[in-house]
Short mmCIF file of C-alpha atoms in Angstrom, two decimals:
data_model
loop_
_atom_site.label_atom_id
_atom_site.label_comp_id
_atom_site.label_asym_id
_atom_site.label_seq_id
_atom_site.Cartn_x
_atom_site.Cartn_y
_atom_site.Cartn_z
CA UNK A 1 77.17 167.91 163.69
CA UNK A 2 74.27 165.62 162.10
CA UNK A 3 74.15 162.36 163.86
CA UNK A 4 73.37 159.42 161.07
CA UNK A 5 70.02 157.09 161.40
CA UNK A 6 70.53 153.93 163.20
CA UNK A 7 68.65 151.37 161.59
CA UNK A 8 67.76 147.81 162.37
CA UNK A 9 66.06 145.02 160.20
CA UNK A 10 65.04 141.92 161.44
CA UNK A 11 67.88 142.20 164.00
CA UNK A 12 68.69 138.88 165.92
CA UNK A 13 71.50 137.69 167.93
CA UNK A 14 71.99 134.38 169.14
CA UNK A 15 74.17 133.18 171.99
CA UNK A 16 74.30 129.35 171.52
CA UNK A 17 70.36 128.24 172.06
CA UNK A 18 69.73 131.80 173.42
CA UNK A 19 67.63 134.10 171.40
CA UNK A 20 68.81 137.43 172.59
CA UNK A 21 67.05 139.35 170.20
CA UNK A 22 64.40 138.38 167.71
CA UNK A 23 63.69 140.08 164.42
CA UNK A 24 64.10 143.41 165.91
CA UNK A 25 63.27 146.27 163.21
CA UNK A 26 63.41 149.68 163.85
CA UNK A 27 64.46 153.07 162.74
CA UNK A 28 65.98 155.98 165.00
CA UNK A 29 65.97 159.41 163.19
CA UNK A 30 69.53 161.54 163.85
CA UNK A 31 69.67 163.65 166.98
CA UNK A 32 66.91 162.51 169.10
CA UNK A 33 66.98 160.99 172.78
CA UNK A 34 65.50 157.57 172.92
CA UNK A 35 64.53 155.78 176.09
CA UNK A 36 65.01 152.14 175.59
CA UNK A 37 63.27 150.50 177.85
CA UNK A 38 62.51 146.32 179.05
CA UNK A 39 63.02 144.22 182.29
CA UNK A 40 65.91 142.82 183.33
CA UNK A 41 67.18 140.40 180.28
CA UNK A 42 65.09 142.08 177.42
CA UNK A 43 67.59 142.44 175.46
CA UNK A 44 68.70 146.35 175.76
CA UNK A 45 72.67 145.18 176.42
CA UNK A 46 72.35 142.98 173.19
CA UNK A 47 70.94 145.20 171.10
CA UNK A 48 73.65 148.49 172.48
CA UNK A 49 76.98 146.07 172.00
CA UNK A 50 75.94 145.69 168.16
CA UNK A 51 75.52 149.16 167.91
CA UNK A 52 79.16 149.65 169.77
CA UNK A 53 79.91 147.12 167.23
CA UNK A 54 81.55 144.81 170.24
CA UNK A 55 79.29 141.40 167.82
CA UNK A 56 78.19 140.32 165.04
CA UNK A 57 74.05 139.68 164.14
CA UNK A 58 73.37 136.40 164.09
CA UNK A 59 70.71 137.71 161.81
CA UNK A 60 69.20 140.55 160.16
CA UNK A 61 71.33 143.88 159.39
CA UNK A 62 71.87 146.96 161.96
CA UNK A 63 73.58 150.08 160.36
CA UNK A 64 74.77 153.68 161.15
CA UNK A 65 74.25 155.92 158.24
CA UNK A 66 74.06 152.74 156.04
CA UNK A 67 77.25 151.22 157.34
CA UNK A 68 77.21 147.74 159.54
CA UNK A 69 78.99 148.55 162.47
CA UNK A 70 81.00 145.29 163.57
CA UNK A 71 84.68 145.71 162.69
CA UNK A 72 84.20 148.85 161.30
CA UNK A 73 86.37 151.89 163.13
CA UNK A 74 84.66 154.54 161.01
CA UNK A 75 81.73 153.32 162.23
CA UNK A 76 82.08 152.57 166.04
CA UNK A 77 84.17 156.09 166.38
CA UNK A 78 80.73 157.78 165.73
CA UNK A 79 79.37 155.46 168.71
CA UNK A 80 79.91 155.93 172.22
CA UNK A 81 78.64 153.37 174.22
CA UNK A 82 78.71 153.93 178.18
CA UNK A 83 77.86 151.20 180.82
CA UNK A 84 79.92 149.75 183.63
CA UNK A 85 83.75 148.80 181.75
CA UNK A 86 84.34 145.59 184.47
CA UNK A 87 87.67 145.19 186.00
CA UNK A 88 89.42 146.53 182.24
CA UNK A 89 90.70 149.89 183.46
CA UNK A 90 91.34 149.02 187.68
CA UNK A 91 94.80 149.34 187.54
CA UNK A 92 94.51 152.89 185.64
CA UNK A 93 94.23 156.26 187.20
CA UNK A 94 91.29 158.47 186.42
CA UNK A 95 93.89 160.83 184.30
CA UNK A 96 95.01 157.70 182.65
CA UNK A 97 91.42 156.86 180.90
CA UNK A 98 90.72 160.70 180.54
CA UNK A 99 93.87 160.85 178.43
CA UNK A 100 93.26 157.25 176.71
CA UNK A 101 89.71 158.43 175.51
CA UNK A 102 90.78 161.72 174.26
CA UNK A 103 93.37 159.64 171.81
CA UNK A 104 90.49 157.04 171.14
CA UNK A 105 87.59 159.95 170.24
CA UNK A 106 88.12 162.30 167.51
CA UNK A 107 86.01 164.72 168.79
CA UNK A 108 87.09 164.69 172.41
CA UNK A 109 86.30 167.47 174.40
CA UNK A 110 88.59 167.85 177.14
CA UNK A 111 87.10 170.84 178.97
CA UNK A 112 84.13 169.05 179.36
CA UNK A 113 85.64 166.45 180.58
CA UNK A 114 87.31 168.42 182.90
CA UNK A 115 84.01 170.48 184.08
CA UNK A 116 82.12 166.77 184.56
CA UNK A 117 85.28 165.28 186.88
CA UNK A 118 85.22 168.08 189.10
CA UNK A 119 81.39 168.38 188.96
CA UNK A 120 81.15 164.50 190.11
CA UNK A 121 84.05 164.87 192.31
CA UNK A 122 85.95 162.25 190.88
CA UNK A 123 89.81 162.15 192.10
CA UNK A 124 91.88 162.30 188.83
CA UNK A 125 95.23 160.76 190.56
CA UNK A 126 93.00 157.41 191.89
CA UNK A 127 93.33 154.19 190.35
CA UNK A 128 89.99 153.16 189.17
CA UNK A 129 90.16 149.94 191.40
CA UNK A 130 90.04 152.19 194.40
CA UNK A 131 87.16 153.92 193.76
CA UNK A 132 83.57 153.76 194.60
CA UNK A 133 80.66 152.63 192.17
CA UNK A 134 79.31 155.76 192.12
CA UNK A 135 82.43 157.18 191.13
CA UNK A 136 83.00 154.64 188.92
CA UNK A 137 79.65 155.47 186.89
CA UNK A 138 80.16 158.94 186.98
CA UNK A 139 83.39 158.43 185.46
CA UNK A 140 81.94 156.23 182.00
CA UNK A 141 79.53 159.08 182.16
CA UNK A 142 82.40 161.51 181.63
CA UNK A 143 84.26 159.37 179.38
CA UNK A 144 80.43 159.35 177.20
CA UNK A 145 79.33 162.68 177.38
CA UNK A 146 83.01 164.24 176.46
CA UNK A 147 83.58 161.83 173.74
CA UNK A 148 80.85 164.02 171.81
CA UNK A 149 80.08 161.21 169.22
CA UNK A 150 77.22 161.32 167.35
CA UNK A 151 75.77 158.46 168.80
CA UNK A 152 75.74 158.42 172.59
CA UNK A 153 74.48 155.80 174.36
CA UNK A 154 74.15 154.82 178.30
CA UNK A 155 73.46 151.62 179.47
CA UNK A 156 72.26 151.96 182.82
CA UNK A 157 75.76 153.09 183.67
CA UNK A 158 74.38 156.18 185.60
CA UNK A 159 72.09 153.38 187.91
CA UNK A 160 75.32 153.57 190.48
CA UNK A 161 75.09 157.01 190.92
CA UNK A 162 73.28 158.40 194.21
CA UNK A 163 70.32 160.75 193.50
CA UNK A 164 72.16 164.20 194.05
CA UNK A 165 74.38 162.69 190.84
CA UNK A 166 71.72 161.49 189.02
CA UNK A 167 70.00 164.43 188.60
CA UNK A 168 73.72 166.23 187.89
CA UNK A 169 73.97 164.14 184.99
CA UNK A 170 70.33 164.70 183.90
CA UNK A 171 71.37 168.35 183.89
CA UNK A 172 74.75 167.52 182.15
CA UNK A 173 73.01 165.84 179.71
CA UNK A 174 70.72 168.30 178.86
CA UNK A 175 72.79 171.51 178.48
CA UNK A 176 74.93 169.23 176.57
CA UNK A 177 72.49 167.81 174.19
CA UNK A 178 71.59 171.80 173.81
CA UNK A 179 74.70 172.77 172.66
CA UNK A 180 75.74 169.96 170.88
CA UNK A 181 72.70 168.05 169.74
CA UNK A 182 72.98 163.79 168.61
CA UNK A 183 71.33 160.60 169.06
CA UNK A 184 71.47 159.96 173.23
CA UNK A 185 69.97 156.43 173.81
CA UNK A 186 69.29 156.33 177.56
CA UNK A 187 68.53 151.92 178.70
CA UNK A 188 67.00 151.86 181.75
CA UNK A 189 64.27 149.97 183.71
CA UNK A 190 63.72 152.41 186.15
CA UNK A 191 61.48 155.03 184.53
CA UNK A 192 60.38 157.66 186.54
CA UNK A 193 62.49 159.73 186.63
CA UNK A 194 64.24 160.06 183.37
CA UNK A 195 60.99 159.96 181.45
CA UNK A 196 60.68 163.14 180.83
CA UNK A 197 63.69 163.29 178.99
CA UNK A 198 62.45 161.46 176.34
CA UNK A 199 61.40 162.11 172.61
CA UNK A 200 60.48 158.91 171.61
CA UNK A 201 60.55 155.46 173.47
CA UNK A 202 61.46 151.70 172.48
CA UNK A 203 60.18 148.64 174.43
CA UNK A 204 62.03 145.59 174.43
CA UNK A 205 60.54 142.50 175.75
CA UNK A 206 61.93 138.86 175.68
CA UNK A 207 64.42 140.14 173.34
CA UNK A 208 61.48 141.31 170.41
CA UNK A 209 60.77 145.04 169.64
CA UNK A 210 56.99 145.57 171.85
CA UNK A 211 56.57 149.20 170.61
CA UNK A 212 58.67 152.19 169.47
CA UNK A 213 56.45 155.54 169.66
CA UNK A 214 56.69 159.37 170.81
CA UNK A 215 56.69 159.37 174.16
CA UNK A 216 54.06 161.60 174.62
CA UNK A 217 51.73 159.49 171.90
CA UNK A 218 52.45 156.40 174.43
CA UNK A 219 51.60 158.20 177.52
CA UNK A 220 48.07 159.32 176.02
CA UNK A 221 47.61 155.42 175.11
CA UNK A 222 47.18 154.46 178.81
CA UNK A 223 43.72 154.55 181.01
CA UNK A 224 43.03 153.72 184.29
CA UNK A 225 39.19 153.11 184.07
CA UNK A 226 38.00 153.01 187.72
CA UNK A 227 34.65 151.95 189.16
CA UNK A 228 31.13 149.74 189.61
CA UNK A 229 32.67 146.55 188.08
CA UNK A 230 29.63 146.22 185.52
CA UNK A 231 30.27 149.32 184.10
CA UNK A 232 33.84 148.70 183.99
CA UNK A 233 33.22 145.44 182.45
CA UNK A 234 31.01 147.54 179.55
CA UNK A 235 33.40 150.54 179.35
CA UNK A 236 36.30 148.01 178.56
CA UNK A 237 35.04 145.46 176.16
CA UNK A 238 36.60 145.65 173.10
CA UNK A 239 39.72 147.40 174.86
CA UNK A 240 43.09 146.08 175.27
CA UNK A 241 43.42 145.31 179.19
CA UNK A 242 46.65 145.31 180.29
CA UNK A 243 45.59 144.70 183.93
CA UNK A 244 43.09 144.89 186.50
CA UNK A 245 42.30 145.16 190.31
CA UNK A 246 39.61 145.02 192.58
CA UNK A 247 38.73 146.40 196.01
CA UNK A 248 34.96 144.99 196.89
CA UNK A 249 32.58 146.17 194.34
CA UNK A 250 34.98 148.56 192.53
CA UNK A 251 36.87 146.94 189.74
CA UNK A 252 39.85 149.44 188.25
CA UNK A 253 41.28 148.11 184.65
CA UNK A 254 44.30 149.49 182.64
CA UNK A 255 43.66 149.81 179.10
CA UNK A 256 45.84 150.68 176.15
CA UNK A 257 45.07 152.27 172.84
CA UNK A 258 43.04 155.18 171.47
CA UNK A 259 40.62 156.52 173.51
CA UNK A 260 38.59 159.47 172.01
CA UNK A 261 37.22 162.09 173.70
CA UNK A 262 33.46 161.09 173.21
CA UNK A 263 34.60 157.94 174.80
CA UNK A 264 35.74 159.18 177.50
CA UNK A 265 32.85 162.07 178.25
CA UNK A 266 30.23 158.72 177.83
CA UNK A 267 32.58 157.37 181.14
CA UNK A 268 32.38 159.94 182.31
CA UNK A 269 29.04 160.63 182.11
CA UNK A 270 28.23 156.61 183.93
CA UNK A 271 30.14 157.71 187.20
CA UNK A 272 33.96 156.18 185.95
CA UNK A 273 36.88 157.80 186.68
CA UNK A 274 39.67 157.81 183.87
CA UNK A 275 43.40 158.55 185.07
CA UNK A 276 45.88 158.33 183.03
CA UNK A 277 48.87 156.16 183.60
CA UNK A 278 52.50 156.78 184.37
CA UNK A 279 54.94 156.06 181.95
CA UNK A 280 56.53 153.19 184.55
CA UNK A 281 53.18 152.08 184.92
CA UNK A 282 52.35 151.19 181.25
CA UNK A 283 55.89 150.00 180.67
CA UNK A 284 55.10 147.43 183.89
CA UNK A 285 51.62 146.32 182.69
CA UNK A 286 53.05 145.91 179.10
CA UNK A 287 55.98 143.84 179.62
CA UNK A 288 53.86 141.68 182.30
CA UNK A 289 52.86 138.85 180.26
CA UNK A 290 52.24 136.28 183.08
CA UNK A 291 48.82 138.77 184.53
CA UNK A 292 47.86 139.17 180.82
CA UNK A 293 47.88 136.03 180.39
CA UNK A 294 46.10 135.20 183.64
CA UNK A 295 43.57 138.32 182.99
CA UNK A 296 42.77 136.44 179.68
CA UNK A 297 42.04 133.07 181.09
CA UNK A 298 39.75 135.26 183.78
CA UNK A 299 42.05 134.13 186.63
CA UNK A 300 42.55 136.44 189.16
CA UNK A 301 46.28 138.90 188.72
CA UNK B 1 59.70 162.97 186.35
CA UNK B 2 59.42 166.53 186.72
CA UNK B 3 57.61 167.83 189.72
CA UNK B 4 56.13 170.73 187.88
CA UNK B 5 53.68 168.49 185.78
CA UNK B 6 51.65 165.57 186.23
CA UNK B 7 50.74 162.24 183.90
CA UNK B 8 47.39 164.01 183.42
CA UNK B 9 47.78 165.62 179.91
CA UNK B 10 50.92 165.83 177.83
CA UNK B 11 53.75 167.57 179.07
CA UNK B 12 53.78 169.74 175.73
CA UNK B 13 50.23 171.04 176.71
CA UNK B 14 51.20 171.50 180.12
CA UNK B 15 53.85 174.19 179.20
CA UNK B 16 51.60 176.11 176.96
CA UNK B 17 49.10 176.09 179.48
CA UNK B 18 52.20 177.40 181.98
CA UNK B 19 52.70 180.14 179.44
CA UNK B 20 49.36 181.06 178.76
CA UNK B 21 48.96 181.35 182.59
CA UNK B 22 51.84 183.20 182.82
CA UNK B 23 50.29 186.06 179.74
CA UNK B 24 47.04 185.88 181.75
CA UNK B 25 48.62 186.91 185.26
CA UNK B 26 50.15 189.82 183.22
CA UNK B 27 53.89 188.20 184.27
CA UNK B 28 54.50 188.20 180.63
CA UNK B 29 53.09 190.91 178.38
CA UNK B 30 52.45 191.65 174.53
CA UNK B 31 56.19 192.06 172.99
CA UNK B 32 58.18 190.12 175.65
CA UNK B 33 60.62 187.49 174.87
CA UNK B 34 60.04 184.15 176.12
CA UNK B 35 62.61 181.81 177.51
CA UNK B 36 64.07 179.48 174.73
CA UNK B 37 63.67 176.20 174.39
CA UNK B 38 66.52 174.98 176.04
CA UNK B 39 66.51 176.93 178.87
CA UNK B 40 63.11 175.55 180.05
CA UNK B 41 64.13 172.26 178.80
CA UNK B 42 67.21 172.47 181.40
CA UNK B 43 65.00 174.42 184.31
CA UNK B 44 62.50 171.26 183.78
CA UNK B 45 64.64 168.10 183.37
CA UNK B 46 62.90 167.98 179.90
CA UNK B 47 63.33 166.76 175.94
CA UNK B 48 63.89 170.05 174.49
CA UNK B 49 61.45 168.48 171.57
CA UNK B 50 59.18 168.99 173.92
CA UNK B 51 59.31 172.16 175.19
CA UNK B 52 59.25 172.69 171.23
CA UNK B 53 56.12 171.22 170.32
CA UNK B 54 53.90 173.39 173.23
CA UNK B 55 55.93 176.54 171.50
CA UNK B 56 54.67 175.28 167.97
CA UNK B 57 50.94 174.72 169.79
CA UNK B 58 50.90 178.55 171.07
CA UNK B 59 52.49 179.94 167.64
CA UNK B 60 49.94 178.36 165.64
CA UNK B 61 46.92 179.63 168.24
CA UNK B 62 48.41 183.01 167.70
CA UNK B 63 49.84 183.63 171.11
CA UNK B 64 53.27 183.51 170.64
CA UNK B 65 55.38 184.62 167.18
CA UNK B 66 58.76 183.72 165.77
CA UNK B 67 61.59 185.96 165.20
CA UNK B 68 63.97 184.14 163.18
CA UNK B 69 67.55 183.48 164.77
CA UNK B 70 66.41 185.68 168.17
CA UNK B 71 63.84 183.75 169.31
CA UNK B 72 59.92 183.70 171.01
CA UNK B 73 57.72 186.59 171.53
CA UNK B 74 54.41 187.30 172.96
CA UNK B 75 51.89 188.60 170.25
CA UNK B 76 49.69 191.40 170.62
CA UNK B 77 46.43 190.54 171.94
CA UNK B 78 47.32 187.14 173.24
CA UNK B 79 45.96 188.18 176.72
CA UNK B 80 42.61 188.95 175.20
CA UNK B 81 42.41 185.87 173.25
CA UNK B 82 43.27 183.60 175.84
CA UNK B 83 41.12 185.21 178.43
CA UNK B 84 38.19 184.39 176.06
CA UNK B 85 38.60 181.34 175.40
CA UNK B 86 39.43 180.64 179.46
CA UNK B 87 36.46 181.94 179.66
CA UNK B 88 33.93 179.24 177.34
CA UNK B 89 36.00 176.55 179.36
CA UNK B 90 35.61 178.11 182.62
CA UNK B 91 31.63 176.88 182.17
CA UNK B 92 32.68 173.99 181.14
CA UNK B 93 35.09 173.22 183.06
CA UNK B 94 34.48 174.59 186.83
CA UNK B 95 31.27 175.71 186.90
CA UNK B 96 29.39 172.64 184.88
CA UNK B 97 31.29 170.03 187.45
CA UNK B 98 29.77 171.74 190.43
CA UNK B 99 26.90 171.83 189.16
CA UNK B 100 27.01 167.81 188.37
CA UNK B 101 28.52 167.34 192.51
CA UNK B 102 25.47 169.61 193.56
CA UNK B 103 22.91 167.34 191.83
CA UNK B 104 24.23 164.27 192.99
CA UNK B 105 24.32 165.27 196.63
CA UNK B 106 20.62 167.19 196.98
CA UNK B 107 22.35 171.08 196.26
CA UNK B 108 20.04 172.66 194.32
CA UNK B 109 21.03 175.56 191.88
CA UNK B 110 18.77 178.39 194.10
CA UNK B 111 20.89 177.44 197.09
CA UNK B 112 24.41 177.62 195.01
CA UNK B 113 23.02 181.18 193.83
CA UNK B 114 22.23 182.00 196.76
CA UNK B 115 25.89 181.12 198.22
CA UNK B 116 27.48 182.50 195.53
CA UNK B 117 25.23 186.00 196.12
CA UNK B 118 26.94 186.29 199.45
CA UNK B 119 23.44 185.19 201.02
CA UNK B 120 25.56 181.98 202.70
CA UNK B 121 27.78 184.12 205.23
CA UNK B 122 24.52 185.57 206.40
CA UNK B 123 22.97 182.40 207.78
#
């Protein structure tokens, strides 16, 4: 199976005076996993229920293999879209959905589905109302991973799951993606520990596109320049400072963008320490606009 | 995150380096197959891409080869190879550090070769 591009130009949805996204353009290559990452309200929700095709751009186009996706069944079969389905299925039984999907998903894979519900313990005779969040999650989970579409996305639908199910999934995820690779778009704004997973990484913020780049080119984009605050102060002019802190005379500044090697051996070489920065660390700095704009007025963050 | 690697360097780099360590120690030798990409991708919590692009690194430094549709092998004198080049970065990395700390803290190099002559258990 060859999962189609998803691509998005000048993408923007409106709800009344609401800007939920703004002239969003981007391309996803076929059968990678994306993170897409942004703080609560960033837009990752919008942007996932046009791809699920639930509305309509307000402007802009977003298609799968060249096709718009609203209203469009050949389309939104190829999607899966998993987050947390509301009170639509409480009066159902687990079996109930499981059966539902497999008539709704052409490429349904009911021993997988079977292998996840017993992996996540979920009761198969239980109404849905009965059971518990975690369960709940783990469920949409199943109902996404078995679905096998070539699109598969999760919208912070595995956030109700307790760790020793997170990391389940994580592993579910992977040996599925193995066998059976496609586009997996994992939302999320808790990083850690699904970074790694990763190929390449999209940053919404206030509802516009911040960045979309290999994950590993974004993680080698982020310093931690620690030290005397003068020579911080010289190391960093010129450099994009995302943030900075101070303990007495020491002065530590996050910076973002290229930093060569000779660069860095010259900072070395003057007594600063460079670390590098955590993924959730660079996403937090980024996506912090009130410090930046309080570093760049020289007000304290 | 995975626990087995840090935010230091890639995690691409980190995995040859885990390989190349793994040639050095003699736990993999010349001709042995090396777990596929998916299984370390799975025994990691890690894009298989990944795991993909530090295979790619150590094919085109000549330590591993391809054999189509079977998988990744260790080539012949890839121990040798990597032990000399571990060696021009031991100097730069290990010993040319120390020798930066010992400067800055009144060490001088006659008292590190002394130390490192056995000389320092004596006194």
């Amino acid at each position: 199976m060859t999962s189609p591009d998803v691509v998005a130009r000048g993408l923007t949805l409106r709800y009344g005076r609401t800007t939920a996204l703004d002239d969003v353009t981007f391309t996803l290559a076929g059968g990678r996993i994306y993170g897409l990452l942004g703080r609560n309200g960033a837009g990752k929700t919008s942007l996932l229920s046009l791809l699920a095709g639930f509305r309509r751009p307000s402007g802009g186009r977003l298609t799968v293999a060249g096709a718009e996706p609203f209203e469009d069944p050949q389309v939104t079969e190829q999607v899966a879209l998993v987050r947390d389905p509301g009170p639509l299925y409480d009066m159902w039984r687990v079996s109930e959905v499981l059966d539902f999907a497999a008539r709704m998903r052409p490429r349904w894979d009911a021993a997988c589905a079977e292998r996840l519900v017993e992996r996540f313990e979920v009761p198969l005779r239980r109404r849905v109302m009965t059971l518990s969040h975690g369960k709940k999650s783990a469920l949409s989970i199943t109902v996404g991973l078995a679905a096998r579409a070539p699109i598969t996305a999760f919208d912070e639908a595995y956030l109700g799951l307790d760790a020793p199910s997170r990391y389940a999934f994580y592993d579910e995820l992977l040996a599925d993606y193995a066998t059976h690779p496609r586009t997996i778009i994992i939302s999320t704004h808790l990083i850690e520990e699904v970074a790694s997973l990763f190929e390449e990484v999209l940053i919404l913020h206030r509802g516009r596109l911040l960045l979309h780049e290999d994950s590993d080119t974004l993680r080698s984009r982020g310093a931690a320049v620690t030290g005397p605050a003068a020579a911080v102060d010289r190391f960093v002019d010129g450099l994009t400072a995302l943030g900075e802190r101070r303990l007495g005379p020491t002065k530590s500044v996050t910076v973002y963008g290229e930093l060569d090697g000779e660069r860095t051996r010259r900072a070395r070489a003057a007594g600063l320490d460079i670390d590098p920065v955590p993924l959730q660390d660079l996403f937090v700095h980024l996506t912090e606009d009130d410090a930046r704009a309080a570093a760049a007025t020289g007000g304290a963050s | 995150m995975s626990a087995a690697f840090d935010d230091s360097t890639p995690i691409y780099l980190q995995i040859a380096e885990q390989i190349e360590d793994q040639i050095l120690r003699g736990d993999l030798r010349e001709g042995d197959q090396v777990m596929s990409t998916n299984q370390y991708a799975a025994f990691y919590r890690i894009n298989p891409a990944t795991v993909a692009k530090g295979f790619h690194q150590l094919v085109a430094d000549g330590i591993l080869y391809k054999k189509r549709g079977i998988g990744m092998f260790v080539s012949e004198g890839a121990a040798e190879t990597l032990r000399a080049r571990r060696r021009e970065r031991f100097f730069s990395d290990v010993v040319d550090p120390m020798l930066e700390e010992a400067r800055m803290i009144g060490v001088s190099p006659d008292e590190i070769i002394a130390r490192i002559r056995g000389a320092g258990a004596r006194r």
